[in-house]
Short mmCIF file of C-alpha atoms and ligand atoms in Angstrom, two decimals:
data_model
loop_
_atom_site.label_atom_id
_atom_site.label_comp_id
_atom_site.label_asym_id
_atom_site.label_seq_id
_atom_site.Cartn_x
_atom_site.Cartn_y
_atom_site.Cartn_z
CA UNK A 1 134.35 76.02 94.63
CA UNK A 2 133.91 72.36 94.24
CA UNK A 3 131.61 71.01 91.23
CA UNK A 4 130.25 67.62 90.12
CA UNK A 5 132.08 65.58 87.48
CA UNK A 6 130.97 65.77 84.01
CA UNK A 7 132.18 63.79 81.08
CA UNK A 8 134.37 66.68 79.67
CA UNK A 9 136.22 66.86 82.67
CA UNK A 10 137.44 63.35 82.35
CA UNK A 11 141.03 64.45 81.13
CA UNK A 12 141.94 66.97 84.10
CA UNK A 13 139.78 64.39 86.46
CA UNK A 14 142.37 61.45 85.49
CA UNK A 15 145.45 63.84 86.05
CA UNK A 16 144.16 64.42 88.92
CA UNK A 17 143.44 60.94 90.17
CA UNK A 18 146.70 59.80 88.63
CA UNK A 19 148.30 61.94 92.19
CA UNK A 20 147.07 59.56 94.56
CA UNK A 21 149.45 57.15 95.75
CA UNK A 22 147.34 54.05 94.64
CA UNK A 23 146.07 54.84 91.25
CA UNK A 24 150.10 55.50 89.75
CA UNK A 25 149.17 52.41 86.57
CA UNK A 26 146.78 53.26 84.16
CA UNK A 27 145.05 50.26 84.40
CA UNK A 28 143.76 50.86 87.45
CA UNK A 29 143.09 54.33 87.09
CA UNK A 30 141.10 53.79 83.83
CA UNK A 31 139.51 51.44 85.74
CA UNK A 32 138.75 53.48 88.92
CA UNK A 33 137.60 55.98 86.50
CA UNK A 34 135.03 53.83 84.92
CA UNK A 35 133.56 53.33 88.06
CA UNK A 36 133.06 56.79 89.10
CA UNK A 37 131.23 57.46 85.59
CA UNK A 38 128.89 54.81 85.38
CA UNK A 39 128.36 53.92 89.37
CA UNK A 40 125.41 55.22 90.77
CA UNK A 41 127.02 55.41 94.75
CA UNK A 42 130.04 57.04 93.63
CA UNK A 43 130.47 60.30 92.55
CA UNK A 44 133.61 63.04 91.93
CA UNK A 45 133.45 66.62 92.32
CA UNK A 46 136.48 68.81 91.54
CA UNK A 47 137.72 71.82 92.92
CA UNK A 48 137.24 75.29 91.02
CA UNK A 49 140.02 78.04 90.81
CA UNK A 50 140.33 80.91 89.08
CA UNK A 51 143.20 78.93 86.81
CA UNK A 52 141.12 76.09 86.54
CA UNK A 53 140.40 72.76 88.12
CA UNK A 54 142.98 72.02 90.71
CA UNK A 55 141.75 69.67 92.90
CA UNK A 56 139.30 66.26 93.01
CA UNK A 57 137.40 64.38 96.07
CA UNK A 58 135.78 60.95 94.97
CA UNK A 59 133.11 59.51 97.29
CA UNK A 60 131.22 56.47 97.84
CA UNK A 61 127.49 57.14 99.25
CA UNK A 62 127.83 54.07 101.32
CA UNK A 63 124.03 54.63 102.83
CA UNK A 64 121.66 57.72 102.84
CA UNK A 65 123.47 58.61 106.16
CA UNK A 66 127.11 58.07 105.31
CA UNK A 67 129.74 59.28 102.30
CA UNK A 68 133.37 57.67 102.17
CA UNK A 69 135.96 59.90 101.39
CA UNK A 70 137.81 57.90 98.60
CA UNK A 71 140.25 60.24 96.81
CA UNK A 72 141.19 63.62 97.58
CA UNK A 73 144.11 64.85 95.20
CA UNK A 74 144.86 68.53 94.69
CA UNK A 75 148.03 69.57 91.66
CA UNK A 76 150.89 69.78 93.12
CA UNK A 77 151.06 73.93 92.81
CA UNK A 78 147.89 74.06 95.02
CA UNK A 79 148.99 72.28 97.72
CA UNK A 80 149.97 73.71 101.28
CA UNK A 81 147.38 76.21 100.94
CA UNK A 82 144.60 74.30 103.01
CA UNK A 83 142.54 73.72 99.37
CA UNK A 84 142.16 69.86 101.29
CA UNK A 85 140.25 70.96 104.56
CA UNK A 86 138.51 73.76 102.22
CA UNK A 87 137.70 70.73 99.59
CA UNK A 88 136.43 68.53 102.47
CA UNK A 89 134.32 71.58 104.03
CA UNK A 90 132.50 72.60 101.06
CA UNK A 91 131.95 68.66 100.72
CA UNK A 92 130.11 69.09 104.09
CA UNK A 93 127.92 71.99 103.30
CA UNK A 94 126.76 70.33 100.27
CA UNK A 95 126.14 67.45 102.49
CA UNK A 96 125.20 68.23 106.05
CA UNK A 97 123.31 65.60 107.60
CA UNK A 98 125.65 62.57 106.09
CA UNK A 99 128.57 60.96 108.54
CA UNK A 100 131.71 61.31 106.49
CA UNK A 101 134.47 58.54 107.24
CA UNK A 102 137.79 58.28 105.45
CA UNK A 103 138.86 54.92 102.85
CA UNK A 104 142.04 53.56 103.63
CA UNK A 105 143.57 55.47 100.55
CA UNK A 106 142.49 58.92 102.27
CA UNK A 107 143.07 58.25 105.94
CA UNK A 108 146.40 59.47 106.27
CA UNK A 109 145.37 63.61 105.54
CA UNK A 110 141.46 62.88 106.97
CA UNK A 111 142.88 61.07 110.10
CA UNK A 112 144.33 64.31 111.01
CA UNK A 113 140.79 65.40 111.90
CA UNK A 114 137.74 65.13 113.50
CA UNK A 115 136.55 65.41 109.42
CA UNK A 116 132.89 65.59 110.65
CA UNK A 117 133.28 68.22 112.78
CA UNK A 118 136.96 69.71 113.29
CA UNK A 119 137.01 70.70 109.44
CA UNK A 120 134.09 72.94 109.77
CA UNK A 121 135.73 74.78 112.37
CA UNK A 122 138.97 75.01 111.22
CA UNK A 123 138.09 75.58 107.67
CA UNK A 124 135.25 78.37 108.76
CA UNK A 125 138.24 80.04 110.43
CA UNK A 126 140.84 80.19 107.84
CA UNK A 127 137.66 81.35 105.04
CA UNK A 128 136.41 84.21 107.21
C1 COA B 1 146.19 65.31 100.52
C2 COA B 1 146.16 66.68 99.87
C3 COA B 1 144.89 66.84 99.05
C4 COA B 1 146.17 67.72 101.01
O1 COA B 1 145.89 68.98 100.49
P1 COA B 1 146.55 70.32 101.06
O2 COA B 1 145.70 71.46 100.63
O3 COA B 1 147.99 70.35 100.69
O4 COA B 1 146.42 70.14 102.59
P2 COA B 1 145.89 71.23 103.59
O5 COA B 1 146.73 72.48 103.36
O6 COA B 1 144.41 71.40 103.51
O7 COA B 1 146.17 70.53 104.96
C5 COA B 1 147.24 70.84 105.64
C6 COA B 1 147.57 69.79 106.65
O8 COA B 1 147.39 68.44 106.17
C7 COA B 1 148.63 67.76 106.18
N1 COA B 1 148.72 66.84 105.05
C8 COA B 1 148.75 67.14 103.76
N2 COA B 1 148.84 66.02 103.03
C9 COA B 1 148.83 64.99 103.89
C10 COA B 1 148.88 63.57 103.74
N3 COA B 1 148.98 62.99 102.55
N4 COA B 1 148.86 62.83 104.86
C11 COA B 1 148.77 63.39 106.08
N5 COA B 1 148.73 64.71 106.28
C12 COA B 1 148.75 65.51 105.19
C13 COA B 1 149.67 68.87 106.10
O9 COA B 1 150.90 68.43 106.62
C14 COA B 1 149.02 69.94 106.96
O10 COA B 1 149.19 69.66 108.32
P3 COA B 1 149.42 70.85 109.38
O11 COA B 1 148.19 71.71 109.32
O12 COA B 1 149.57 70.12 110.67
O13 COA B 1 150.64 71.56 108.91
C15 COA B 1 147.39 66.93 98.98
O14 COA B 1 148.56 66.86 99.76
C16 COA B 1 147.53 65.93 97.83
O15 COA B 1 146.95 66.13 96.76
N6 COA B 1 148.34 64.84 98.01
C17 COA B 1 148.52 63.84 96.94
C18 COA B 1 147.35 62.90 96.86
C19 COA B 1 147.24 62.02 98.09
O16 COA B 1 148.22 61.47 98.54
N7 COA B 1 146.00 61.88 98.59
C20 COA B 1 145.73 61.02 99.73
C21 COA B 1 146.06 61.68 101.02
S1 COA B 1 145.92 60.53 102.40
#
């Protein structure tokens, strides 16, 4: 289940962060951080397990009609099992009249898909 940020997340939120290619020095993960807490058109939510918080998407609400796919990180022992696409979907259903498009830092796993439309399907499939 995915869930917005709050402040006592930070910790497991950073870890999280930390996975994505571009946000390896602390610098600019602190700072990256920052901006997610305190910018009004950004905005994390992080993926609920049983074990815990597993997985993170960041997103910039570029206009009332499209989101930005920033980040999308999962630990390491959750990947493989489709938590991304599921991640992305629930994103959708919380959101389902906004245009997502994918950042440079995400486009590699979102360019995969149609991630407006292919995701659904897909991840409607694998959840039935
Ligand atoms: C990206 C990430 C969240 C994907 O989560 P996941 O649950 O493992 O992926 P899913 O099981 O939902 O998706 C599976 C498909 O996406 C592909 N995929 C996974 N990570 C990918 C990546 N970084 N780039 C491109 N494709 C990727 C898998 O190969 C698989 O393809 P297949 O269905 O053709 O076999 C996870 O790999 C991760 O946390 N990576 C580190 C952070 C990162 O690099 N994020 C930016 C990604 S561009």
């Amino acid at each position: 289940m995915l869930i917005r940020y709050k402040k006592s997340y930070k910790k497991v939120a950073m870890g999280l962060l930390s996975f994505m290619p571009n946000e390896k020095n602390l610098q600019r993960l602190q700072s990256t951080m920052n901006l997610y807490e305190t910018a009004q058109d950004h905005q994390l939510f992080l993926w609920r397990e049983d074990e815990g918080l597993v997985g993170l998407v960041g997103v910039l609400f570029v206009n009332e009609h499209l989101m930005q796919i920033q980040h999308i990180t999962l630990n390491p022992s959750h990947r493989g099992q489709e938590l991304g696409k599921k991640m992305i979907m629930n994103l959708k259903e919380l959101n389902p009249d906004i245009l997502f498009i994918p950042h440079d830092n995400t486009k590699e796993f979102c360019g995969k898909y149609d991630i407006n439309n292919s995701f659904n399907t897909r991840c409607s499939d694998t959840s039935a």
